[in-house]
Tab-separated table of C-alpha atoms in Angstrom:
chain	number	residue	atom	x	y	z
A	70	UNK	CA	18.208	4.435	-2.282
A	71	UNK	CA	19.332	4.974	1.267
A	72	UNK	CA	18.994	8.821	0.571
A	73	UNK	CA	15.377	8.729	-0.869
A	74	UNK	CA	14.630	6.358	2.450
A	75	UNK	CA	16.162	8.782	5.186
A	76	UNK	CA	17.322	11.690	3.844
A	77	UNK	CA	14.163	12.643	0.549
A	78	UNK	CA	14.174	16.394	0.760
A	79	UNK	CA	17.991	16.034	-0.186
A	80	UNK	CA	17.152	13.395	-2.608
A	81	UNK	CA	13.893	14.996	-4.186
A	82	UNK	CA	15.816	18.558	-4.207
A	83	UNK	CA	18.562	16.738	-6.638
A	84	UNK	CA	15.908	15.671	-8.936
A	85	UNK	CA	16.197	17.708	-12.144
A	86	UNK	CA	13.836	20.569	-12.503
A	87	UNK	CA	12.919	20.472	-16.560
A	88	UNK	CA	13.323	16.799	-17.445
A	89	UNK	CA	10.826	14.125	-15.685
A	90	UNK	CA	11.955	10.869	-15.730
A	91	UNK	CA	9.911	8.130	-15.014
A	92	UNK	CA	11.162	5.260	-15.698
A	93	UNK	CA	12.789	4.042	-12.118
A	94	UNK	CA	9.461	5.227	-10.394
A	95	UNK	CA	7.570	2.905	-12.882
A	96	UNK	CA	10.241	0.159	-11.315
A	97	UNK	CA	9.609	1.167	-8.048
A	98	UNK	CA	5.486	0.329	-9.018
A	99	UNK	CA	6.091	-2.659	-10.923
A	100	UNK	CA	8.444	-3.797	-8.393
A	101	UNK	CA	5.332	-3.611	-5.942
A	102	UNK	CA	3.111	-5.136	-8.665
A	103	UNK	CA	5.523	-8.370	-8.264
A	104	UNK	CA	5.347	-8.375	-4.192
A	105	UNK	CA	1.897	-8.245	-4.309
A	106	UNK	CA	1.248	-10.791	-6.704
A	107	UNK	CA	3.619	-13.290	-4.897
A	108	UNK	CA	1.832	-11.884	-1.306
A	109	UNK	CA	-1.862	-13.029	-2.774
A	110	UNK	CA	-0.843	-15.797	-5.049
A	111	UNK	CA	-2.913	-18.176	-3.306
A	112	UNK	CA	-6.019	-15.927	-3.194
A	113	UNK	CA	-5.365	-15.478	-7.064
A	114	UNK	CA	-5.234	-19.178	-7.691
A	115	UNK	CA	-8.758	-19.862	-5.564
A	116	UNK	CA	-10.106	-17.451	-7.379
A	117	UNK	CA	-9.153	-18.013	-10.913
A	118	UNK	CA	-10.006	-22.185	-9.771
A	119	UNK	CA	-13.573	-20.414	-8.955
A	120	UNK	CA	-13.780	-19.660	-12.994
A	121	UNK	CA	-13.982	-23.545	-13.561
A	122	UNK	CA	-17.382	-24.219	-11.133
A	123	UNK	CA	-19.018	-21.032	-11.046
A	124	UNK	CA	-21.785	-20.003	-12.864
A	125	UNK	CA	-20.860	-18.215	-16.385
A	126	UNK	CA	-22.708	-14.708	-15.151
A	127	UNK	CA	-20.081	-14.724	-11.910
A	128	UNK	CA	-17.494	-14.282	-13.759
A	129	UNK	CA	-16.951	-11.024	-14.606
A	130	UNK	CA	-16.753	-10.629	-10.736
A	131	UNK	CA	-13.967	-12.922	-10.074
A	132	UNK	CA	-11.999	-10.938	-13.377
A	133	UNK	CA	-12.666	-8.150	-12.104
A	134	UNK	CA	-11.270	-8.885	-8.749
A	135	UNK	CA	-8.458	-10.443	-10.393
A	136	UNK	CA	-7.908	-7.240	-12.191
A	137	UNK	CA	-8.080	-5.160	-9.055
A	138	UNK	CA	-5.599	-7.241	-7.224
A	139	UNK	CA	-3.060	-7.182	-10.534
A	140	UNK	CA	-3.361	-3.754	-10.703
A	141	UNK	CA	-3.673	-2.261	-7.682
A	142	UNK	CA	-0.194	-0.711	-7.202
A	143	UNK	CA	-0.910	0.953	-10.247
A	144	UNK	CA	-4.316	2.355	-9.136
A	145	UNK	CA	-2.782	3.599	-5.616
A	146	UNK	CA	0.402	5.017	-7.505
A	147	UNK	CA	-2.065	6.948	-10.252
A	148	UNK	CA	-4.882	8.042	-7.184
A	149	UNK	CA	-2.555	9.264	-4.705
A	150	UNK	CA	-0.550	11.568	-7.334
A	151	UNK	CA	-4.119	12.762	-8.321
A	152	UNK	CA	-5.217	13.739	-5.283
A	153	UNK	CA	-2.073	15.013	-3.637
A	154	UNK	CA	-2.168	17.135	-7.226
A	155	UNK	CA	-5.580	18.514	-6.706
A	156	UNK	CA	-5.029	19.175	-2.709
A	157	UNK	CA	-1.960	21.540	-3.433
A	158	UNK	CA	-3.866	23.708	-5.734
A	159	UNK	CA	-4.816	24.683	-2.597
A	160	UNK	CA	-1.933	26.156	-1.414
A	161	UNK	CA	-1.299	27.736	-5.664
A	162	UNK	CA	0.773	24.669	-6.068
A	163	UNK	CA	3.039	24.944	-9.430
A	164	UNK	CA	4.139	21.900	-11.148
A	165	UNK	CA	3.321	19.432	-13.709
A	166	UNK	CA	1.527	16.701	-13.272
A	167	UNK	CA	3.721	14.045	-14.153
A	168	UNK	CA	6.397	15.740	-11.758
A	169	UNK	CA	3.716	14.953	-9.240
A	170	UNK	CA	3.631	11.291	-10.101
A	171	UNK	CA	7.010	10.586	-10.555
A	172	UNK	CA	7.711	12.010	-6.671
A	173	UNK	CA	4.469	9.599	-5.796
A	174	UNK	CA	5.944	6.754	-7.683
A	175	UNK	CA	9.348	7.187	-5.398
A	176	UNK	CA	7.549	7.637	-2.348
A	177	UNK	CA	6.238	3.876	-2.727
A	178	UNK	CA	9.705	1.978	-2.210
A	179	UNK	CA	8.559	1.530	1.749
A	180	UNK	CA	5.231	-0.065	0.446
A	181	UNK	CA	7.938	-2.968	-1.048
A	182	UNK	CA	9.470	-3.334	2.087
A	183	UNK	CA	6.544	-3.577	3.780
A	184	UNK	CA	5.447	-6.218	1.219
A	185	UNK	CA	8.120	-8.268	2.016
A	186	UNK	CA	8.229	-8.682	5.538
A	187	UNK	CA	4.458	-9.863	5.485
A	188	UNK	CA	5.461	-13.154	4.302
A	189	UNK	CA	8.337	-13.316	6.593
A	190	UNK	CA	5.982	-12.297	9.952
A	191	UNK	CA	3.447	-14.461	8.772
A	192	UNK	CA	6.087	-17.962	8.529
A	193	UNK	CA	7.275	-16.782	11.855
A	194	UNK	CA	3.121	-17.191	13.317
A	195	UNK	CA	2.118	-19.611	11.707
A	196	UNK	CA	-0.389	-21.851	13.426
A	197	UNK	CA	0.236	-25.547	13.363
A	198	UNK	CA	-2.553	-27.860	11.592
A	199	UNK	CA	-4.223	-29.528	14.235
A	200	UNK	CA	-4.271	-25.754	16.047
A	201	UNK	CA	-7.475	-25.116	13.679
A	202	UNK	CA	-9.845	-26.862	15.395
A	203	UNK	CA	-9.417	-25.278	18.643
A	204	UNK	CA	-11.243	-21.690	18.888
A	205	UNK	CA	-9.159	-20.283	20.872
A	206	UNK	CA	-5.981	-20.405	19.133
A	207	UNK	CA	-7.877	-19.407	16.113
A	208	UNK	CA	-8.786	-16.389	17.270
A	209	UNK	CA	-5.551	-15.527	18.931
A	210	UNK	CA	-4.079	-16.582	15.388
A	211	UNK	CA	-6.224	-14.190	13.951
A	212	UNK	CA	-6.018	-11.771	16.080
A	213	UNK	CA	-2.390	-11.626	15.705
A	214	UNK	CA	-2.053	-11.689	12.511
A	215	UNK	CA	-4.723	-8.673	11.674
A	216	UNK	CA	-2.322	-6.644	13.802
A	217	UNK	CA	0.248	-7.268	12.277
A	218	UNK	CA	-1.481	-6.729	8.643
A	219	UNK	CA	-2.573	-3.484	10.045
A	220	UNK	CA	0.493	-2.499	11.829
A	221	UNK	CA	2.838	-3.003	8.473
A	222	UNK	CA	0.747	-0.867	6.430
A	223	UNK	CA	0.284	1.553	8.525
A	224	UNK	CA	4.147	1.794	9.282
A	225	UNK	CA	4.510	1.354	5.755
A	226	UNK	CA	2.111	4.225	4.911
A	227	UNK	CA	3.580	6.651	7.238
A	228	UNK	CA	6.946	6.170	5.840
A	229	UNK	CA	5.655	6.573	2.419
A	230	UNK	CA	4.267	9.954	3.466
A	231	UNK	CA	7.463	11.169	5.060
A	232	UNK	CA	8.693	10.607	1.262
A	233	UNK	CA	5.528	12.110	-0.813
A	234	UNK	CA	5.580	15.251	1.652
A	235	UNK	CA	9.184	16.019	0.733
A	236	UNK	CA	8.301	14.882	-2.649
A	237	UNK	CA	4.905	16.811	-3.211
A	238	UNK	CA	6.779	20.045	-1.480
A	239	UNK	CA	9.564	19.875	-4.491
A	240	UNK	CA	7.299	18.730	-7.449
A	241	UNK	CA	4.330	21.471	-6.674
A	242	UNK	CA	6.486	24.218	-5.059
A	243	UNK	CA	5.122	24.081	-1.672
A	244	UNK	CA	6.231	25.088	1.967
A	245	UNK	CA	6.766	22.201	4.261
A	246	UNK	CA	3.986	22.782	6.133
A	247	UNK	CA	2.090	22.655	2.954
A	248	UNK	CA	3.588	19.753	1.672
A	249	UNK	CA	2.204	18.268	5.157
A	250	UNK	CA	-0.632	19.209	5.061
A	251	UNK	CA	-1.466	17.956	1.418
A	252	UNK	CA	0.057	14.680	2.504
A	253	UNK	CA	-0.490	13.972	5.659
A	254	UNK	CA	-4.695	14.507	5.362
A	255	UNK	CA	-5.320	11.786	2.634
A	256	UNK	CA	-3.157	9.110	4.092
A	257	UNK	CA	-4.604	10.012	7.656
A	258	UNK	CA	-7.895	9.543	6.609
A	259	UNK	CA	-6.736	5.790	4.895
A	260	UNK	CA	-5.133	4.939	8.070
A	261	UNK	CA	-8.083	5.528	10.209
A	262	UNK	CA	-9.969	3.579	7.558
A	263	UNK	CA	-7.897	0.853	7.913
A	264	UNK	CA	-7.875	1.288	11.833
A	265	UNK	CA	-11.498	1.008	11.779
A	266	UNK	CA	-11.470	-2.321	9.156
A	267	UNK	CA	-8.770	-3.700	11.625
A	268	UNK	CA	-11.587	-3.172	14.940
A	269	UNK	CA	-14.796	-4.777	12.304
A	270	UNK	CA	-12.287	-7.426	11.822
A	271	UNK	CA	-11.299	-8.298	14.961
A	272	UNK	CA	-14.794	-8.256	16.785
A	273	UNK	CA	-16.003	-10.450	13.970
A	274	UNK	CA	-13.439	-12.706	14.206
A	275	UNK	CA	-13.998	-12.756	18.184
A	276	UNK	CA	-17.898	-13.180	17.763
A	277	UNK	CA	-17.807	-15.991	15.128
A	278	UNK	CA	-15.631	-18.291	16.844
A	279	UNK	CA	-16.764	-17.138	20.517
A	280	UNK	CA	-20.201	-18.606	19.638
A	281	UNK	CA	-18.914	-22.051	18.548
């Protein structure tokens, strides 16, 4: 583990060539599946409450978002491999497929760790009870605690594209500055989405509670 972590061209160069084994990157998802099922247990619990007083046609909604929550580790393992496949054809990229998303599937361990320390930050900020009912500390509380959301993924992210790039460069074939480059564009782009989400939240946050 502490080789994929610091050291993945070494690792992902020791992978073997013919024979694509993915049963530890499926661990390495599921594994994520479980963090982020304990990290929005609550929200999964309102919601699935929601099922027993809303109206019958709203709930395909709330199963769907239950289904989207439950599954996303599985949707960004399968959409990153797909794109970071179709971006190296690019650059003649030769590999299979599920060589792709087996380096992908690796490349995820930081998302874990990230997973884990939310719950850990968040215990550490928490705002005491009575705290609620002043604006102020709400939005400080907030505040806070969106940069820290933002910051851990976004560390998280980066790290997990220091492992696809040496990942993507072995599985398709690729130069390192390749391997960049097919990388490093698609999580950019969700990092400045999530940048930009992070500033919406923020100044809605700050204009809600700064009208009260």
């Amino acid at each position: 583990m502490r080789l994929l972590l610091f050291s993945p061209d070494r690792f992902f160069a020791g992978l073997p060539i013919k024979r694509v084994d993915l049963r530890i990157p499926s661990l390495i998802v599921f594994g994520l599946f479980l963090v982020e099922i304990a990290g929005n247990y609550d929200t999964i619990i309102a919601d699935a409450r929601t099922l027993e007083f809303a109206d019958p046609s709203a709930h395909p909604v709330v199963y769907a978002g239950l289904a989207a929550t439950a599954l996303s580790p599985f949707l960004v393992w399968v959409s990153y491999s797909a794109v970071f496949h179709g971006v190296s054809y690019l650059y003649n990229g030769r590999g299979t497929f599920l060589r792709t998303l087996a380096s992908v599937g690796y490349g995820c361990t930081p998302l874990i760790i990230g997973g884990l320390l939310h719950p850990v930050l968040f215990q550490l900020i928490s705002l005491p009870a009575q705290d609620y009912f002043i604006p102020s500390r709400v939005v400080a509380y907030a505040t806070v605690s969106t940069l820290i959301d933002a910051g851990i993924t976004i560390l998280a992210l980066l790290w997990c594209g220091f492992l696809w790039a040496a990942g993507i460069r072995h599985a398709r074939s690729l130069a390192a500055r390749q391997a960049l480059v097919t990388v490093f564009v698609p999580v950019g782009l969700t990092i400045s989405a999530k940048i930009i989400w992070l500033l919406w939240k923020m100044m809605a946050v700050s204009k809600l509670y700064g009208g009260l």
